[in-house]
Short mmCIF file of C-alpha atoms and ligand atoms in Angstrom, two decimals:
data_model
loop_
_atom_site.label_atom_id
_atom_site.label_comp_id
_atom_site.label_asym_id
_atom_site.label_seq_id
_atom_site.Cartn_x
_atom_site.Cartn_y
_atom_site.Cartn_z
CA MET A 21 0.00 0.00 0.00
CA ALA A 22 2.79 2.39 1.06
CA LEU A 23 4.68 1.50 -2.12
CA ALA A 24 1.60 2.18 -4.26
CA LEU A 25 1.16 5.57 -2.59
CA LEU A 26 4.81 6.38 -3.14
CA LEU A 27 4.60 5.40 -6.82
CA ALA A 28 1.43 7.46 -7.26
CA ALA A 29 3.15 10.45 -5.62
CA ILE A 30 6.20 10.09 -7.91
CA LEU A 31 3.97 9.80 -10.97
CA GLY A 32 2.00 12.85 -9.82
CA LEU A 33 5.20 14.83 -9.42
CA LEU A 34 6.43 13.80 -12.86
CA ILE A 35 3.12 14.83 -14.42
CA VAL A 36 3.25 18.20 -12.62
CA LYS A 37 6.85 18.63 -13.80
CA SER A 38 5.93 17.78 -17.38
CA VAL A 39 2.95 20.18 -17.29
CA LEU A 40 5.20 22.91 -15.84
CA LEU A 41 7.79 22.28 -18.55
CA GLN A 42 5.08 22.78 -21.14
CA LEU A 43 3.62 25.91 -19.56
CA ARG A 44 4.92 28.44 -21.97
CA ASN A 45 6.97 31.38 -20.98
CA PRO A 46 5.58 33.89 -23.52
CA SER A 47 9.08 34.64 -24.79
CA SER A 48 10.05 31.00 -25.41
CA PRO A 49 9.12 29.12 -28.60
CA PRO A 50 5.88 27.08 -28.80
CA CYS A 51 6.34 23.77 -27.07
CA ILE A 52 5.16 20.29 -28.14
CA GLY A 53 4.94 17.72 -25.36
CA SER A 54 2.33 15.35 -23.95
CA TRP A 55 0.89 14.40 -20.58
CA ILE A 56 3.26 11.40 -20.37
CA PRO A 57 6.03 12.35 -17.96
CA TRP A 58 9.63 12.29 -19.23
CA PHE A 59 8.74 10.62 -22.57
CA GLY A 60 6.89 13.75 -23.70
CA ALA A 61 6.32 13.70 -27.47
CA ALA A 62 8.95 10.97 -27.97
CA PHE A 63 6.47 8.46 -29.39
CA GLN A 64 4.94 10.74 -32.03
CA PHE A 65 8.35 12.20 -32.80
CA GLY A 66 10.18 8.85 -33.03
CA LYS A 67 7.60 7.32 -35.41
CA ALA A 68 8.71 9.51 -38.33
CA PRO A 69 10.91 12.40 -37.12
CA LEU A 70 11.45 13.95 -40.54
CA GLU A 71 7.70 14.23 -41.19
CA PHE A 72 7.09 15.38 -37.62
CA ILE A 73 9.44 18.37 -38.12
CA GLU A 74 7.65 19.49 -41.27
CA GLN A 75 4.17 19.11 -39.76
CA ALA A 76 5.21 20.95 -36.58
CA ARG A 77 6.73 23.74 -38.67
CA SER A 78 3.51 24.34 -40.58
CA LYS A 79 1.44 24.21 -37.38
CA TYR A 80 3.64 26.16 -34.93
CA GLY A 81 5.86 28.31 -37.16
CA PRO A 82 9.58 28.26 -37.92
CA ILE A 83 10.78 27.84 -34.31
CA PHE A 84 9.34 25.28 -31.91
CA THR A 85 10.43 23.09 -29.02
CA VAL A 86 9.82 19.35 -28.73
CA LEU A 87 9.91 17.74 -25.28
CA ALA A 88 11.16 14.16 -25.50
CA LEU A 89 13.04 11.75 -23.21
CA GLY A 90 13.45 14.41 -20.53
CA LYS A 91 15.13 16.84 -22.94
CA ARG A 92 14.10 20.00 -24.79
CA PHE A 93 14.88 20.02 -28.50
CA THR A 94 14.33 23.41 -30.14
CA PHE A 95 14.13 23.35 -33.94
CA VAL A 96 15.05 26.34 -36.07
CA THR A 97 13.82 25.96 -39.65
CA ASP A 98 14.25 29.38 -41.27
CA GLU A 99 17.20 31.51 -42.42
CA GLU A 100 17.45 33.61 -39.27
CA GLY A 101 17.60 30.46 -37.16
CA ALA A 102 20.23 28.95 -39.46
CA GLU A 103 22.38 32.07 -39.25
CA ALA A 104 22.25 31.97 -35.44
CA PHE A 105 22.93 28.23 -35.45
CA PHE A 106 26.22 28.59 -37.31
CA THR A 107 27.51 31.84 -35.84
CA SER A 108 26.29 32.35 -32.26
CA LYS A 109 28.81 32.14 -29.43
CA ASP A 110 25.97 31.11 -27.11
CA LEU A 111 25.90 27.67 -28.73
CA ASN A 112 28.34 24.84 -28.22
CA PHE A 113 29.04 21.91 -30.56
CA GLU A 114 31.18 19.80 -28.22
CA GLN A 115 28.64 19.83 -25.41
CA ALA A 116 25.92 18.80 -27.86
CA VAL A 117 27.73 15.68 -29.07
CA GLN A 118 29.72 14.62 -25.98
CA GLN A 119 27.07 12.33 -24.48
CA ALA A 120 26.44 10.70 -27.87
CA VAL A 121 30.16 9.99 -28.28
CA GLN A 122 30.28 8.55 -24.77
CA ASN A 123 27.35 6.24 -25.50
CA ALA A 124 28.58 5.28 -28.95
CA VAL A 125 32.24 4.48 -28.25
CA SER A 126 32.68 4.79 -24.45
CA VAL A 127 34.95 7.85 -24.39
CA PRO A 128 34.50 9.63 -21.01
CA ALA A 129 33.59 13.34 -21.06
CA GLU A 130 36.95 14.59 -19.77
CA ASP A 131 38.92 12.67 -22.43
CA PHE A 132 36.54 13.81 -25.13
CA TYR A 133 36.97 17.50 -24.29
CA GLN A 134 40.75 17.08 -24.02
CA ASN A 135 41.08 15.44 -27.46
CA HIS A 136 38.37 16.96 -29.61
CA GLY A 137 40.06 20.15 -30.87
CA ASN A 138 43.35 18.45 -31.77
CA LEU A 139 41.79 15.53 -33.57
CA TYR A 140 39.42 17.77 -35.52
CA THR A 141 42.32 19.95 -36.71
CA MET A 142 44.32 16.88 -37.70
CA MET A 143 41.46 15.41 -39.75
CA LYS A 144 40.61 18.70 -41.39
CA GLY A 145 44.22 19.09 -42.49
CA LYS A 146 44.84 15.52 -43.67
CA MET A 147 41.58 15.34 -45.61
CA GLY A 148 41.59 18.90 -46.94
CA PRO A 149 41.49 19.67 -50.69
CA SER A 150 45.27 20.06 -50.96
CA ASN A 151 45.89 16.54 -49.60
CA LEU A 152 43.19 14.68 -51.51
CA HIS A 153 45.55 13.60 -54.31
CA LEU A 154 47.36 11.43 -51.73
CA PHE A 155 44.31 9.15 -51.52
CA VAL A 156 43.20 8.92 -55.16
CA ASP A 157 45.65 6.23 -56.45
CA THR A 158 45.16 3.87 -53.52
CA LEU A 159 41.39 4.33 -53.47
CA CYS A 160 41.19 3.68 -57.22
CA LYS A 161 43.12 0.39 -56.88
CA GLU A 162 41.04 -0.66 -53.89
CA LEU A 163 37.75 0.10 -55.65
CA HIS A 164 38.87 -1.98 -58.66
CA GLU A 165 39.85 -4.87 -56.43
CA HIS A 166 36.56 -4.96 -54.54
CA MET A 167 34.41 -4.38 -57.62
CA GLY A 168 36.18 -7.43 -59.00
CA HIS A 169 34.52 -9.49 -56.25
CA LEU A 170 31.09 -8.66 -57.69
CA GLY A 171 31.99 -10.79 -60.71
CA THR A 172 31.18 -10.22 -64.37
CA LYS A 173 27.43 -10.20 -63.83
CA GLY A 174 24.77 -10.71 -61.18
CA THR A 175 21.61 -9.46 -59.52
CA GLY A 176 21.30 -7.75 -56.17
CA ASP A 177 20.09 -4.88 -54.06
CA LEU A 178 22.09 -1.87 -55.22
CA ASN A 179 22.60 -0.71 -51.63
CA ASP A 180 24.30 -4.04 -50.79
CA LEU A 181 26.44 -3.92 -53.93
CA VAL A 182 27.63 -0.42 -53.08
CA ARG A 183 28.42 -1.40 -49.49
CA HIS A 184 30.36 -4.53 -50.54
CA VAL A 185 32.65 -2.35 -52.63
CA MET A 186 32.86 0.85 -50.60
CA TYR A 187 33.36 -0.55 -47.06
CA PRO A 188 36.56 -2.49 -47.71
CA ALA A 189 37.96 -0.06 -50.30
CA VAL A 190 37.61 2.98 -48.03
CA VAL A 191 38.73 1.12 -44.90
CA ASN A 192 41.89 -0.09 -46.66
CA THR A 193 42.59 3.42 -47.94
CA LEU A 194 42.15 5.27 -44.64
CA PHE A 195 43.31 2.63 -42.17
CA GLY A 196 45.96 0.77 -44.17
CA LYS A 197 45.74 -2.38 -46.20
CA GLY A 198 45.37 -5.57 -44.25
CA ILE A 199 44.80 -3.75 -40.98
CA CYS A 200 41.03 -4.08 -40.92
CA PRO A 201 39.53 -7.40 -42.04
CA THR A 202 38.99 -7.10 -45.76
CA SER A 203 39.25 -10.65 -47.05
CA ARG A 204 35.91 -11.94 -48.34
CA SER A 205 35.25 -14.37 -45.48
CA GLU A 206 36.28 -12.04 -42.64
CA ILE A 207 34.51 -9.06 -44.09
CA LYS A 208 31.13 -10.78 -43.89
CA GLU A 209 31.22 -10.90 -40.09
CA PHE A 210 32.61 -7.39 -39.95
CA GLU A 211 29.87 -6.10 -42.26
CA GLU A 212 27.13 -7.71 -40.18
CA HIS A 213 28.40 -6.12 -36.98
CA PHE A 214 29.09 -2.77 -38.56
CA GLN A 215 25.67 -2.66 -40.18
CA LYS A 216 23.96 -3.42 -36.88
CA TYR A 217 26.12 -0.82 -35.14
CA ASP A 218 25.30 1.79 -37.79
CA GLU A 219 21.58 0.96 -37.94
CA ASP A 220 20.96 1.64 -34.25
CA PHE A 221 23.67 4.26 -33.76
CA GLU A 222 21.05 6.99 -33.67
CA TYR A 223 19.11 5.41 -30.79
CA ALA A 224 22.22 4.15 -29.02
CA SER A 225 23.72 7.63 -28.97
CA GLN A 226 20.64 8.86 -27.05
CA MET A 227 19.90 6.08 -24.56
CA PRO A 228 21.71 3.69 -22.19
CA GLU A 229 23.33 0.69 -23.87
CA CYS A 230 21.34 -1.80 -21.77
CA PHE A 231 18.22 -1.05 -23.86
CA LEU A 232 19.92 -2.19 -27.08
CA ARG A 233 21.38 -5.65 -26.57
CA ASN A 234 22.26 -6.50 -30.16
CA TRP A 235 23.75 -3.10 -30.77
CA SER A 236 25.84 -3.47 -27.62
CA LYS A 237 27.10 -6.89 -28.78
CA SER A 238 28.21 -5.44 -32.12
CA LYS A 239 29.86 -2.47 -30.42
CA LYS A 240 31.88 -4.82 -28.19
CA TRP A 241 32.86 -6.96 -31.19
CA LEU A 242 34.02 -3.90 -33.12
CA LEU A 243 35.95 -2.43 -30.17
CA LYS A 244 37.72 -5.77 -29.70
CA LEU A 245 38.60 -5.80 -33.39
CA PHE A 246 39.98 -2.29 -33.04
CA GLU A 247 42.35 -3.34 -30.24
CA LYS A 248 44.12 -5.49 -32.83
CA VAL A 249 43.75 -2.91 -35.60
CA VAL A 250 45.38 -0.27 -33.41
CA SER A 251 48.19 -2.52 -32.28
CA ASP A 252 48.98 -3.46 -35.92
CA ALA A 253 48.88 0.20 -36.96
CA GLU A 254 51.30 1.09 -34.14
CA LYS A 255 53.76 -1.62 -35.19
CA THR A 256 53.82 -0.38 -38.77
CA ASN A 257 53.65 3.38 -38.03
CA PRO A 258 56.27 4.98 -40.34
CA SER A 259 58.23 8.08 -39.37
CA GLU A 260 57.61 9.76 -42.75
CA THR A 261 54.38 11.85 -42.44
CA THR A 262 53.20 11.35 -46.00
CA SER A 263 53.39 7.54 -45.61
CA LYS A 264 51.10 7.44 -42.58
CA THR A 265 47.48 6.34 -42.77
CA LEU A 266 44.74 8.47 -41.25
CA LEU A 267 44.58 6.02 -38.37
CA GLN A 268 48.31 6.43 -37.71
CA HIS A 269 47.91 10.21 -37.67
CA LEU A 270 45.11 9.74 -35.17
CA LEU A 271 47.36 7.60 -32.95
CA ASP A 272 50.10 10.25 -33.09
CA ASN A 273 47.67 12.96 -31.96
CA LEU A 274 45.63 11.11 -29.36
CA GLN A 275 46.06 11.75 -25.63
CA GLY A 276 45.43 8.41 -23.88
CA ARG A 277 46.55 5.25 -25.69
CA HIS A 278 43.71 3.24 -24.08
CA LEU A 279 41.18 5.34 -26.04
CA ALA A 280 42.66 4.40 -29.43
CA PRO A 281 40.20 1.53 -30.23
CA SER A 282 37.25 3.82 -29.36
CA TYR A 283 38.49 6.64 -31.57
CA GLY A 284 39.40 4.19 -34.35
CA LEU A 285 35.82 2.89 -34.32
CA LEU A 286 34.42 6.43 -34.26
CA MET A 287 36.53 7.38 -37.26
CA LEU A 288 35.42 4.26 -39.10
CA TRP A 289 31.77 5.08 -38.44
CA ALA A 290 32.16 8.73 -39.48
CA SER A 291 33.90 7.71 -42.70
CA GLN A 292 31.23 5.21 -43.78
CA ALA A 293 27.86 6.07 -42.27
CA ASN A 294 27.05 9.11 -44.42
CA ALA A 295 29.11 8.57 -47.54
CA VAL A 296 28.00 5.02 -48.41
CA PRO A 297 24.25 5.84 -48.56
CA ILE A 298 25.07 8.88 -50.71
CA ALA A 299 27.06 6.74 -53.16
CA PHE A 300 23.93 4.58 -53.42
CA TRP A 301 21.58 7.55 -53.95
CA THR A 302 23.87 9.18 -56.51
CA LEU A 303 23.77 5.99 -58.57
CA VAL A 304 20.00 5.70 -58.16
CA PHE A 305 19.41 9.27 -59.38
CA ILE A 306 21.76 8.78 -62.34
CA LEU A 307 20.45 5.38 -63.41
CA SER A 308 16.82 6.46 -63.20
CA ASN A 309 17.33 9.67 -65.27
CA PRO A 310 18.12 8.59 -68.86
CA SER A 311 19.32 12.03 -70.04
CA ILE A 312 21.65 12.44 -67.08
CA TYR A 313 22.97 8.90 -67.51
CA LYS A 314 23.61 9.54 -71.21
CA LYS A 315 25.53 12.73 -70.45
CA ILE A 316 27.69 10.95 -67.90
CA MET A 317 28.56 8.13 -70.31
CA GLU A 318 29.54 10.72 -72.93
CA ASP A 319 31.72 12.53 -70.37
CA LEU A 320 33.40 9.24 -69.39
CA ALA A 321 34.04 8.40 -73.06
CA SER A 322 35.60 11.83 -73.62
CA VAL A 323 38.13 11.29 -70.82
CA PHE A 324 38.82 7.52 -70.92
CA GLY A 325 37.53 6.35 -74.31
CA LYS A 326 34.58 4.02 -74.85
CA ALA A 327 33.51 2.49 -71.52
CA GLY A 328 34.37 -1.15 -71.01
CA ARG A 329 35.59 -3.74 -68.56
CA ASP A 330 39.26 -2.72 -68.37
CA LYS A 331 40.71 -1.24 -65.20
CA ILE A 332 41.13 2.45 -65.88
CA GLU A 333 43.57 4.39 -63.72
CA VAL A 334 41.86 7.58 -62.61
CA SER A 335 43.87 10.54 -61.32
CA GLY A 336 42.85 13.69 -59.47
CA GLU A 337 43.30 15.54 -62.78
CA ASP A 338 40.86 13.16 -64.52
CA LEU A 339 38.26 13.83 -61.82
CA LYS A 340 38.59 17.56 -62.45
CA LYS A 341 37.57 16.90 -66.08
CA LEU A 342 34.32 15.32 -64.86
CA PRO A 343 32.51 18.16 -63.06
CA PHE A 344 29.06 16.85 -63.98
CA ILE A 345 29.59 13.70 -61.89
CA LYS A 346 30.67 15.91 -58.98
CA TRP A 347 27.47 17.96 -59.40
CA CYS A 348 25.42 14.76 -59.39
CA THR A 349 27.12 13.75 -56.12
CA LEU A 350 26.43 17.13 -54.52
CA GLU A 351 22.83 17.11 -55.74
CA ALA A 352 22.32 13.64 -54.21
CA ILE A 353 23.82 14.93 -50.95
CA ARG A 354 21.45 17.94 -51.05
CA LEU A 355 18.38 15.74 -51.48
CA ARG A 356 19.37 13.07 -48.96
CA SER A 357 21.20 15.17 -46.40
CA PRO A 358 21.12 14.67 -42.59
CA GLY A 359 17.75 15.09 -40.91
CA ALA A 360 19.22 17.24 -38.15
CA ILE A 361 22.43 18.60 -36.66
CA THR A 362 22.70 19.81 -33.09
CA LYS A 363 24.23 22.41 -30.80
CA LYS A 364 23.75 22.97 -27.09
CA VAL A 365 22.46 26.36 -25.93
CA VAL A 366 24.92 27.49 -23.24
CA ASN A 367 23.50 31.02 -22.74
CA PRO A 368 19.90 32.06 -23.52
CA ILE A 369 19.77 33.07 -27.16
CA ARG A 370 17.32 35.36 -28.94
CA ILE A 371 16.07 34.14 -32.32
CA GLN A 372 13.24 36.04 -34.02
CA ASN A 373 11.00 37.14 -31.13
CA PHE A 374 11.80 34.13 -28.99
CA THR A 375 14.34 33.46 -26.28
CA VAL A 376 15.66 29.90 -26.36
CA PRO A 377 16.73 28.97 -22.81
CA ALA A 378 20.18 27.63 -21.85
CA GLY A 379 20.25 23.84 -21.69
CA ASP A 380 18.08 23.34 -24.82
CA MET A 381 19.44 21.34 -27.73
CA LEU A 382 19.19 23.58 -30.78
CA MET A 383 18.38 21.56 -33.90
CA LEU A 384 18.79 22.50 -37.54
CA SER A 385 17.53 20.29 -40.37
CA PRO A 386 19.70 20.34 -43.53
CA TYR A 387 17.13 17.99 -45.11
CA TRP A 388 14.36 20.60 -44.81
CA LEU A 389 16.53 23.67 -45.42
CA HIS A 390 17.52 22.11 -48.73
CA ARG A 391 13.87 22.11 -49.73
CA ASN A 392 13.50 25.89 -49.58
CA PRO A 393 12.52 26.95 -53.15
CA LYS A 394 14.04 30.38 -52.58
CA TYR A 395 17.51 28.80 -52.62
CA PHE A 396 16.79 25.62 -54.56
CA PRO A 397 14.08 26.16 -57.21
CA ASP A 398 12.11 22.92 -57.83
CA PRO A 399 13.60 21.65 -54.60
CA GLU A 400 12.42 18.04 -54.97
CA MET A 401 13.92 17.68 -58.46
CA PHE A 402 17.33 16.10 -59.06
CA LYS A 403 18.98 18.93 -61.03
CA PRO A 404 22.78 18.57 -61.08
CA ASP A 405 23.07 21.69 -63.29
CA ARG A 406 22.15 23.94 -60.38
CA TRP A 407 25.71 23.27 -59.09
CA LYS A 408 27.12 25.20 -62.08
CA GLU A 409 26.53 28.31 -59.95
CA ALA A 410 28.71 27.10 -57.07
CA ASN A 411 32.31 28.21 -56.91
CA LEU A 412 33.63 24.69 -56.43
CA GLU A 413 37.15 25.58 -57.64
CA LYS A 414 37.33 27.85 -54.59
CA ASN A 415 35.84 25.07 -52.47
CA ALA A 416 32.55 26.90 -51.89
CA PHE A 417 29.14 25.22 -51.95
CA LEU A 418 25.81 26.80 -52.95
CA ASP A 419 24.27 29.29 -50.48
CA SER A 420 22.14 27.52 -47.90
CA PHE A 421 23.73 24.11 -48.59
CA VAL A 422 24.52 22.81 -45.10
CA ALA A 423 24.71 19.03 -45.50
CA PHE A 424 28.18 19.07 -43.91
CA GLY A 425 27.25 21.56 -41.19
CA GLY A 426 28.75 25.04 -41.33
CA GLY A 427 31.02 27.46 -39.52
CA LYS A 428 33.98 26.12 -37.63
CA HIS A 429 32.64 22.62 -37.03
CA GLN A 430 31.99 21.63 -40.63
CA CYS A 431 32.57 17.98 -41.47
CA PRO A 432 36.36 17.54 -41.82
CA GLY A 433 35.85 14.63 -44.26
CA ARG A 434 33.67 16.52 -46.75
CA TRP A 435 36.19 16.85 -49.61
CA PHE A 436 37.27 13.26 -49.22
CA ALA A 437 33.59 12.18 -49.23
CA ILE A 438 32.83 14.02 -52.48
CA MET A 439 36.00 12.67 -54.12
CA GLU A 440 35.43 9.04 -53.03
CA ILE A 441 31.83 9.02 -54.30
CA GLN A 442 32.81 10.69 -57.58
CA LEU A 443 35.58 8.12 -58.12
CA PHE A 444 33.30 5.22 -57.24
CA ILE A 445 30.65 6.41 -59.72
CA VAL A 446 33.27 6.79 -62.48
CA LEU A 447 34.60 3.25 -62.03
CA PHE A 448 31.24 1.57 -61.48
CA LEU A 449 29.52 3.12 -64.50
CA TYR A 450 32.56 2.63 -66.71
CA LYS A 451 32.70 -1.07 -65.97
CA TYR A 452 29.09 -2.19 -65.58
CA GLU A 453 25.76 -1.69 -67.29
CA PHE A 454 22.51 -2.12 -65.39
CA VAL A 455 18.88 -3.16 -65.73
CA LEU A 456 16.66 -1.71 -63.00
CA LEU A 457 14.31 -4.28 -61.48
CA ASP A 458 12.46 -2.15 -58.91
CA SER A 459 11.00 1.33 -58.85
CA VAL A 460 13.07 4.00 -57.14
CA PRO A 461 12.61 3.76 -53.36
CA LYS A 462 11.63 6.73 -51.21
CA GLU A 463 13.86 7.74 -48.33
CA SER A 464 12.88 6.30 -44.97
CA PRO A 465 11.32 8.96 -42.70
CA LEU A 466 12.76 7.21 -39.63
CA HIS A 467 16.17 8.81 -39.38
CA LEU A 468 17.20 12.15 -38.07
CA VAL A 469 20.92 11.51 -37.65
CA GLY A 470 23.01 11.31 -40.79
CA THR A 471 22.14 10.94 -44.46
CA GLN A 472 18.95 9.17 -45.49
CA GLN A 473 18.44 5.44 -45.96
CA PRO A 474 16.18 3.90 -48.66
CA MET A 475 12.79 2.68 -47.50
CA ALA A 476 12.77 -0.41 -49.74
CA PRO A 477 15.25 -2.53 -51.70
CA PHE A 478 16.31 -1.43 -55.16
CA ARG A 479 17.36 -4.50 -57.11
CA VAL A 480 19.43 -4.28 -60.26
CA GLN A 481 20.89 -6.70 -62.79
CA TYR A 482 24.44 -5.78 -63.65
CA LYS A 483 26.98 -7.05 -66.16
CA TYR A 484 30.38 -6.08 -67.51
CA ARG A 485 30.24 -3.85 -70.54
CA GLU A 486 31.42 -5.53 -73.76
C1 LIG B 23 28.31 12.61 -47.78
C2 LIG B 23 29.06 12.30 -46.76
C3 LIG B 23 29.11 13.04 -45.45
C4 LIG B 23 28.21 13.90 -44.89
C5 LIG B 23 26.85 14.36 -45.45
C6 LIG B 23 28.76 14.31 -43.61
C7 LIG B 23 28.14 15.19 -42.74
C8 LIG B 23 28.65 15.55 -41.51
C9 LIG B 23 27.99 16.44 -40.60
C10 LIG B 23 26.63 17.11 -40.83
C11 LIG B 23 28.77 16.55 -39.51
C12 LIG B 23 28.47 17.36 -38.24
C13 LIG B 23 28.74 18.81 -38.44
C14 LIG B 23 28.00 19.66 -37.46
O1 LIG B 23 27.24 19.14 -36.64
O2 LIG B 23 28.15 20.90 -37.53
C15 LIG B 23 29.94 15.72 -39.72
C16 LIG B 23 30.95 15.56 -38.81
C17 LIG B 23 32.04 14.75 -39.01
N1 LIG B 23 32.36 14.06 -40.16
FE1 LIG B 23 31.23 13.99 -41.84
N2 LIG B 23 29.97 13.70 -43.44
C18 LIG B 23 30.24 12.92 -44.54
C19 LIG B 23 31.36 12.15 -44.76
C20 LIG B 23 32.44 12.06 -43.91
C21 LIG B 23 33.64 11.29 -44.17
C22 LIG B 23 33.91 10.50 -45.43
C23 LIG B 23 34.44 11.43 -43.06
C24 LIG B 23 35.80 10.86 -42.79
C25 LIG B 23 36.55 10.23 -43.61
C26 LIG B 23 33.74 12.27 -42.11
C27 LIG B 23 34.22 12.62 -40.87
C28 LIG B 23 33.54 13.41 -39.97
C29 LIG B 23 34.01 13.67 -38.61
C30 LIG B 23 35.28 13.11 -37.97
C31 LIG B 23 33.08 14.52 -38.01
C32 LIG B 23 33.08 15.07 -36.58
C33 LIG B 23 33.69 16.44 -36.54
C34 LIG B 23 33.81 16.99 -35.14
O3 LIG B 23 33.80 16.21 -34.18
O4 LIG B 23 33.93 18.20 -34.97
N3 LIG B 23 32.54 12.64 -42.65
N4 LIG B 23 29.85 15.14 -40.96
#
């Protein structure tokens, strides 16, 4: 009886707290919650977060707060909000992602804050436009090798085909050949664990590991693998800077040797999770648009001669002669960009007529910003030509393109990502021709973190060109 009373009292308190949280201070943004304590609007929100954002925006206006899982998430969906998001000193990137990093790879807060700045600067430098040429040769050889494993013809889900080629090729390029498992038999187990890890990464970064048993198993498997990966990379770490892999640079810059497997896994995830789906979508958009496909095949023929099965060697200079494929890649990134990126409000911040309180997570949706017709006319259309206007030679994107974030925390791997996808498309389309067996899938509305996943399989028949 006493226990029941105590539980009722606790529940009552939680309900009062949740009602109080929702009582709106007139200067704070409209707030979406529910009567369920702590969970708030988590159920409605979690069902289809991308759609939820758009519906909330049309109902409540460009700034609104969602209460979920005991936290306040404030979304900014217009230009003024975006400007504040990227420039305000009252917002903090590290504090927004620290807990997610701790959940995802078990790096304690103190170590995260100590290492973050250094590692970011290292990655930005090593993967910057002036160093990209150092990766092209190796990546080209690796892509050829792993495409070879697809055989001369076959049928399969295009997403799987892309993964089978991209995972091992990129891992070997960034981490060093033979360091991560890349033989056909070993890679299967690795792929299964990595896929599980990636699939639930979004939830795992927000909640305790004990709620996600399979995810936790895969995380442990991958961290164990990385103990060996790190020890092998240490043994072979050359003194010459230009001969080091990205992983070896990471080891040189990391404070706390015991954290190396965690950071290795984090780097692996960052390098694959967004780029591999975009390689898939770029192919889908190209293959399902006959005029775009035709133009690409003409471009390839003008640089390498008539497409066929031989292994072409592609250089950085060759890629520069193929701007249209780069535009296709950027257009696929625009249309399938991350559902949301986050910063923590550390001091109350004024946006439009609202004051967003300290402690809120401020959320910006590249996916929805990229659908603003003012910046991207016919926003739902795949129009690579719109990228003609971007000053890509000067490494500038189109205005309002924020798929890689913005300001001083932009994705350090962005130039590598664009190059690797462009190179993959060149080699794949040069070597294979395709018959599409399914209609083009929509993007799944389930994901907020990272680039979008397809909602259904997209099977293709492929065979070597004659
Ligand atoms: C199309 C592919 C990619 C997209 C759309 C993408 C997008 C992003 C975004 C939105 C962020 C967060 C920025 C912010 O919140 O302000 C980020 C961070 C990051 N990305 Fe990427 N990324 C891609 C590919 C890559 C690749 C290939 C690598 C590495 C090889 C990489 C490494 C990283 C790292 C290490 C961070 C964390 C930066 C930090 O802690 O400050 N990304 N990326």
